[in-house]
Coordinates of C-alpha atoms in Angstrom, one line a residue:
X23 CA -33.6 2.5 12.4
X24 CA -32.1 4.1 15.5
X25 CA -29.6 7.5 14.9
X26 CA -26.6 5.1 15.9
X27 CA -27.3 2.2 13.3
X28 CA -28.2 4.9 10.7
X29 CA -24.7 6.9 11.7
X30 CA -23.1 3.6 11.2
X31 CA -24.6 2.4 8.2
X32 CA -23.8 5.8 6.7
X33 CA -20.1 5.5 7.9
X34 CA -19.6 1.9 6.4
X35 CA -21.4 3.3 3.1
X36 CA -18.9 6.1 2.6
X37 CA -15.7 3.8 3.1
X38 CA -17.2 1.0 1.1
X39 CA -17.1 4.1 -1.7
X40 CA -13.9 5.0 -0.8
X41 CA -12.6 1.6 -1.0
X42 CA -14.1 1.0 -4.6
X43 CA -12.7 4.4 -5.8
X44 CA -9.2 3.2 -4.7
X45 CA -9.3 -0.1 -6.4
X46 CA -10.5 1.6 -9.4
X47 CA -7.9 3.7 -9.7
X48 CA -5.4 0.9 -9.5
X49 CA -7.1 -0.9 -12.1
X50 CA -6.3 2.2 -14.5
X51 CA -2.9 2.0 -14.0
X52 CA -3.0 -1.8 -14.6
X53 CA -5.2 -1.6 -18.2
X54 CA -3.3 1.3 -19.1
X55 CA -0.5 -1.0 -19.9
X56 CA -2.3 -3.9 -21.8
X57 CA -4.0 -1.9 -24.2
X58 CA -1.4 -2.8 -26.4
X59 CA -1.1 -6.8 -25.1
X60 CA -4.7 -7.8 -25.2
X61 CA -8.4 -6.6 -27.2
X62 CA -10.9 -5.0 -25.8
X63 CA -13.7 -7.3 -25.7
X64 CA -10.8 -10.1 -24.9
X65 CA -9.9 -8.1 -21.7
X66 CA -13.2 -7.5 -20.5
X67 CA -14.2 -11.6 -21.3
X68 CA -10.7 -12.8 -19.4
X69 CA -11.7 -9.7 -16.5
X70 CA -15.4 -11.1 -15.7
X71 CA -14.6 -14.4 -16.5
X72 CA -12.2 -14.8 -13.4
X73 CA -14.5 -12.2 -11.6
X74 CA -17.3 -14.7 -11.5
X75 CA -15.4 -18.0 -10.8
X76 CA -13.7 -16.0 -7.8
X77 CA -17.3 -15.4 -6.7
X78 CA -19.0 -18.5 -7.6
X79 CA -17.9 -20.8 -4.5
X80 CA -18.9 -17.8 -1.9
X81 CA -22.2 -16.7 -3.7
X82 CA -23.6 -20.2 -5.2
X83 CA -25.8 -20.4 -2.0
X84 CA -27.0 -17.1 -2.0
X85 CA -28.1 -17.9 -5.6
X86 CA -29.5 -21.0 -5.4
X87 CA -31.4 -19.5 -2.5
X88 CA -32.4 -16.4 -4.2
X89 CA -33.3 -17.8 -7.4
X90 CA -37.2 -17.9 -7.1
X91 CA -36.8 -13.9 -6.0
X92 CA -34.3 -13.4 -9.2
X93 CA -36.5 -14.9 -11.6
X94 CA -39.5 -12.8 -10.5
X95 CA -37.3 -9.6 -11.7
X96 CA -35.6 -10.9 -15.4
X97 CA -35.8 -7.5 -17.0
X98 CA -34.5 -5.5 -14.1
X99 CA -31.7 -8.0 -13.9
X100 CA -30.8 -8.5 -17.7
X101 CA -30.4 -4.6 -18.1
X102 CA -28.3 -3.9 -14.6
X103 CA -25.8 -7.2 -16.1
X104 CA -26.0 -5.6 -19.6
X105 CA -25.2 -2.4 -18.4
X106 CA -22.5 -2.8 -15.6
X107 CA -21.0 -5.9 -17.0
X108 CA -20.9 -6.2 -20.4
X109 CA -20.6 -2.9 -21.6
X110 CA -19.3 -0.8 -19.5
X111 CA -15.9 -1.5 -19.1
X112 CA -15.6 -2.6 -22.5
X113 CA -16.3 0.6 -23.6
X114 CA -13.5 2.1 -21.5
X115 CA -10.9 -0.5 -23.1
X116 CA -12.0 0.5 -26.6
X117 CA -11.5 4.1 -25.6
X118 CA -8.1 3.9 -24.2
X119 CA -7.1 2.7 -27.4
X120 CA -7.7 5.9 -29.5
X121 CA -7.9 8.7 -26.8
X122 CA -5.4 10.4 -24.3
X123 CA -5.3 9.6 -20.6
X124 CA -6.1 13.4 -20.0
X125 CA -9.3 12.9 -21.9
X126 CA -10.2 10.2 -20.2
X127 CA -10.1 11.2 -17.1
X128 CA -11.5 14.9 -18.1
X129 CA -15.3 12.7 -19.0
X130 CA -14.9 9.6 -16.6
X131 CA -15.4 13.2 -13.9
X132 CA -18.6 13.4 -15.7
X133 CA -20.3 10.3 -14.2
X134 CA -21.8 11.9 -10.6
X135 CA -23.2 14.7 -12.6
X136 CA -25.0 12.1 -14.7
X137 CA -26.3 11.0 -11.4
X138 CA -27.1 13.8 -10.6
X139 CA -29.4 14.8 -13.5
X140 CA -30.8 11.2 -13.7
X141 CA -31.5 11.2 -9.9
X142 CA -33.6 14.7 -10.6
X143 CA -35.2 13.6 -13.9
X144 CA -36.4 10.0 -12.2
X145 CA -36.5 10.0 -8.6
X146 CA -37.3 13.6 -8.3
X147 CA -33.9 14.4 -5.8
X148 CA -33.6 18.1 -5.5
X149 CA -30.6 20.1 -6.7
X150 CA -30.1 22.8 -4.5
X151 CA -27.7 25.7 -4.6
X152 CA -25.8 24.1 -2.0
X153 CA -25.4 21.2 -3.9
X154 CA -24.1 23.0 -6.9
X155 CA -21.6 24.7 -5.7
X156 CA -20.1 21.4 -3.6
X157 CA -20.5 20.0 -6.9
X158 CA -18.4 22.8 -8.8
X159 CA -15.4 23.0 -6.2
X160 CA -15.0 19.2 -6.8
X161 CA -15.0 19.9 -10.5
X162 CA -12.6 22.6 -9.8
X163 CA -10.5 20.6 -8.1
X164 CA -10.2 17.3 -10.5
X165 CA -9.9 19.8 -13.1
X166 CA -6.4 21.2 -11.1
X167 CA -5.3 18.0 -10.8
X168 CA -5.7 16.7 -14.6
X169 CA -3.9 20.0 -16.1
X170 CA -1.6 20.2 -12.8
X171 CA -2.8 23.9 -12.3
X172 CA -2.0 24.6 -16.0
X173 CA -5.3 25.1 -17.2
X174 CA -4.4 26.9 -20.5
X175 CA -4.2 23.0 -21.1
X176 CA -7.9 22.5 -21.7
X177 CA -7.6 24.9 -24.6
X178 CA -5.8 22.8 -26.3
X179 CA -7.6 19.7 -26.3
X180 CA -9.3 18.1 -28.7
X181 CA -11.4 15.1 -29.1
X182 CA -12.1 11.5 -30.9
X183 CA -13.8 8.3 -31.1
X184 CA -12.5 7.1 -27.9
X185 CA -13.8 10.0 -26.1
X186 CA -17.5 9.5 -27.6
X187 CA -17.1 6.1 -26.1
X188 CA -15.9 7.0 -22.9
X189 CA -19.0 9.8 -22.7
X190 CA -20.9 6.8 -23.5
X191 CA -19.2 4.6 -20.9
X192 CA -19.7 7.6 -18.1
X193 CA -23.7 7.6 -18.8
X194 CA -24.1 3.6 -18.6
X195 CA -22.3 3.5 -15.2
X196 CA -24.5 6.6 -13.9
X197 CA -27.9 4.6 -15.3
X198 CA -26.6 1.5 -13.7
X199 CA -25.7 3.2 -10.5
X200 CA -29.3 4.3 -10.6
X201 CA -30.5 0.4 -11.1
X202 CA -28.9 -0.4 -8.0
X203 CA -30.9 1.0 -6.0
X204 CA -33.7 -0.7 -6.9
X205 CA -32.4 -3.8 -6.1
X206 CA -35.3 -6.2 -4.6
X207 CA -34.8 -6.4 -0.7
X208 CA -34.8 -9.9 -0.6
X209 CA -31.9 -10.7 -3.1
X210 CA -28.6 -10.4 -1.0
X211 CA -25.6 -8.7 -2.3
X212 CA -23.4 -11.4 -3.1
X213 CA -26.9 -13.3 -4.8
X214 CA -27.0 -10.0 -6.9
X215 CA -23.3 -9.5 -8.1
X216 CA -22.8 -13.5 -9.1
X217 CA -26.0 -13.3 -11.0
X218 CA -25.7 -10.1 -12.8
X219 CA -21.7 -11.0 -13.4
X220 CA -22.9 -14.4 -14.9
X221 CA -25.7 -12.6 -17.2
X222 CA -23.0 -10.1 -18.1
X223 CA -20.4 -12.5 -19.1
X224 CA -22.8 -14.7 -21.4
X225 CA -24.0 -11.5 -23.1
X226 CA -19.9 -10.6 -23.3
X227 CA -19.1 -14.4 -25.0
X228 CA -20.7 -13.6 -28.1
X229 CA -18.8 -10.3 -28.6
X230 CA -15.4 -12.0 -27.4
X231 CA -15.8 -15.2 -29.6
X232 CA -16.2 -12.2 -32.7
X233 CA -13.2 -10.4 -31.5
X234 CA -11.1 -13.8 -31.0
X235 CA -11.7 -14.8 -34.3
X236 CA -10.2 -12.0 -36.0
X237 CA -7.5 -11.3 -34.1
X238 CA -6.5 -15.0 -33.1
X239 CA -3.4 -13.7 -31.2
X240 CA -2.6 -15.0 -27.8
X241 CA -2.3 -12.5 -25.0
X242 CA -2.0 -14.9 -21.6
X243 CA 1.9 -14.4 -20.6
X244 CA 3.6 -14.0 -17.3
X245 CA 2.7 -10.2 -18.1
X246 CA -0.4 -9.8 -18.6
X247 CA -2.0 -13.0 -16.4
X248 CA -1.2 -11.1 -12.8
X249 CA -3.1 -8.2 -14.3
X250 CA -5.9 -9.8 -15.5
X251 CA -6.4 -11.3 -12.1
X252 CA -5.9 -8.4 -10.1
X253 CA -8.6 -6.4 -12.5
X254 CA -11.0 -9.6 -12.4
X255 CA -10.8 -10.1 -8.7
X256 CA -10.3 -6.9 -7.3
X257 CA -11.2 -4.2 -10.1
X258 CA -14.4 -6.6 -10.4
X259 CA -15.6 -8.6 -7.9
X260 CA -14.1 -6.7 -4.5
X261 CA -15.2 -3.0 -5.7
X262 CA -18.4 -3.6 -7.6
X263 CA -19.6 -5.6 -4.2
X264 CA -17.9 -2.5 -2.4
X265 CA -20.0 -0.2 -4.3
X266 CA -22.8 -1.7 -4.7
X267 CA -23.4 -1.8 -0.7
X268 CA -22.3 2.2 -0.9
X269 CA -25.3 3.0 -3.2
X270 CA -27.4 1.4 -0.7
X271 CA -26.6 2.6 2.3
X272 CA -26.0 6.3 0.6
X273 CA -28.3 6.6 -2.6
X274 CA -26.7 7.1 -5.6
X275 CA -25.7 10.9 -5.6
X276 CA -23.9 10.5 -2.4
X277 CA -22.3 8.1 -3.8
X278 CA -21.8 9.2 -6.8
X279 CA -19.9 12.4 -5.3
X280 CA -17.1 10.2 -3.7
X281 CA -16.0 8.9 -7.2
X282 CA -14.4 11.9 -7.8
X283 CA -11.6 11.1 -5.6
X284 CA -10.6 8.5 -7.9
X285 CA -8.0 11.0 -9.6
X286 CA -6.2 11.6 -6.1
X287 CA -6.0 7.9 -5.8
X288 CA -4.5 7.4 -8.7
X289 CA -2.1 10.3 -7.9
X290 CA -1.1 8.1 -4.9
X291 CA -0.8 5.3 -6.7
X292 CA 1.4 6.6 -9.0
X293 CA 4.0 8.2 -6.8
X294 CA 4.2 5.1 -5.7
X295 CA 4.0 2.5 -8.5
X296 CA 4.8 4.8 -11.0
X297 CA 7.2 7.5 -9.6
X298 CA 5.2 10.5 -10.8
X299 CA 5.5 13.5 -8.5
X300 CA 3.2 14.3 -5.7
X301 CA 3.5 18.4 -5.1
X302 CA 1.2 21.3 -3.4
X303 CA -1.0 20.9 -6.4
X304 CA -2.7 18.0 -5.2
X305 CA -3.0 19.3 -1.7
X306 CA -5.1 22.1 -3.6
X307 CA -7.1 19.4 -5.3
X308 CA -7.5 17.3 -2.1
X309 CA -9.1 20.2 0.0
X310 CA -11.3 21.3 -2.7
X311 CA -12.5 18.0 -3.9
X312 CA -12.9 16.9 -0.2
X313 CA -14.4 20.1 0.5
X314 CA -17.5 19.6 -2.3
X315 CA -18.0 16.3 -1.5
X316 CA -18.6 17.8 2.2
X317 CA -20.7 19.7 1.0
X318 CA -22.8 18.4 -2.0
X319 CA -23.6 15.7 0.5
X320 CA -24.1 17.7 3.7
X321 CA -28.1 18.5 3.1
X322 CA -28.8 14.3 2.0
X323 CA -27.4 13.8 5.4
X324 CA -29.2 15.9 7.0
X325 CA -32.5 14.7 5.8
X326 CA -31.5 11.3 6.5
X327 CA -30.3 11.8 10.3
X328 CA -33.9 13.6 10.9

């Protein structure tokens, strides 16, 4: 691959990141407001549901096509769907149900170091002191954000069941952020994400028809249908596809390092949607979170340009 393709490829990657990260953080201001309206498991079943049958007229092809290739790889496939699908998000509903936004967002920043330590463990990716300390002025700067330069805050924090699940929801993304880098060449993007989002959703039914029967409340209204579309077509289908292609073209540290913009998304988002204040604070934040990212990505790109 020529310098220019590579630069290119490299450029896409990071704004396919970029792009996921922002979706992301708009479908966090969107779930925060049903976790009252609609179960976990019911949310996460209605999300992938419409997710796949957005996909299914656009990716059928691809599938059909693919299939032989898919079928050679059931384990690999079964585990990425299981992981990414069924259980990740659902994990992050059950957790905003019994923990604080602050905490939340304090162990989703957890995620890239996951990466990090999984990419060292498995693939052998060094962690350099340069690394390191673009990774610690991007925590530094998330952390400003979350406490809004008050950090006497994190002193008084404590934690709870949701917080164990979102821990446990941080590592399952981080593994399956690993998996998709070992996605077999020949199966195309679109073949992967219709297939895995299918496996996920019939390993979800189960779980939902469990839920459904002992709640039996309906939850489809003029409120809460627009949400569940925009989180099962964009939140789902548009920013998985968008991150999956930004693992490939990066690797999954590099990647990994651009979700922690996610918080000044949502700070974006929210001075918008939500009228919360934007002030000098999350200048701070931007310039050191942009800054690590620079950084903790800078040697990776070298090595790749050579």
């Amino acid at each position: 691959m020529s310098l220019k393709n590579l630069t290119r490829e490299i450029v896409l990657g990071y704004l396919s990141a970029l792009a996921a990260t922002a979706i992301w953080s708009g479908n966090f201001i969107v779930a925060r407001g049903l976790n009252d309206a609609i179960p976990p498991v019911s949310l996460a079943f209605c999300r992938w549901f419409v997710a796949t049958a957005a996909l299914f007229p656009f990716a059928l092809k691809n599938l059909i096509a693919e299939w032989p290739e898919i079928k050679k790889h059931p384990g690999y496939f079964c585990i990425t769907s299981f992981l990414g699908i069924t259980t990740f998000n659902t994990l992050i509903y059950f957790a905003g149900h019994t923990t604080t936004a602050l905490n939340l967002s304090l162990i989703a920043i957890t995620f890239p170091i996951f990466i990090l330590i999984f990419s060292r463990i498995i693939y052998k990716e060094p962690l350099t002191l340069v690394k390191i300390v673009g990774i610690v002025l991007v925590l530094c700067g998330v952390v400003i954000l979350i406490t809004k330069g008050r950090l006497s805050i994190l002193l008084t924090i404590s934690f709870n069941t949701g917080d164990i699940w979102m821990l446990a929801a941080s590592l399952i993304f981080a593994v399956y952020t690993l998996f998709l880098k070992k996605k077999p060449d020949s199966v195309s993007v679109r073949g992967m994400q219709l297939s895995t989002f299918s496996l996920g959703l019939i390993f979800l039914t189960p779980f939902f028809v469990w839920e459904y029967s002992l709640v039996q409340d309906p939850f489809l209204n003029r409120t809460t249908i627009p949400a569940i579309l925009y989180v099962g077509i964009f939140a789902s289908l548009c920013s998985f596809i968008l991150w999956n292609k930004a693992v490939i073209a990066l690797g999954s540290s590099r990647a990994g390092m651009v979700y922690y913009t996610i918080p000044l998304f949502s700070g974006v988002l929210g001075f918008f949607f939500l009228k919360e204040n934007i002030s000098f604070m999350h200048l701070y934040s931007l310039i050191l979170i942009l800054t690590g990212i620079i950084i903790a990505n800078h040697e990776t790109r070298e090595i790749s340009e050579q």
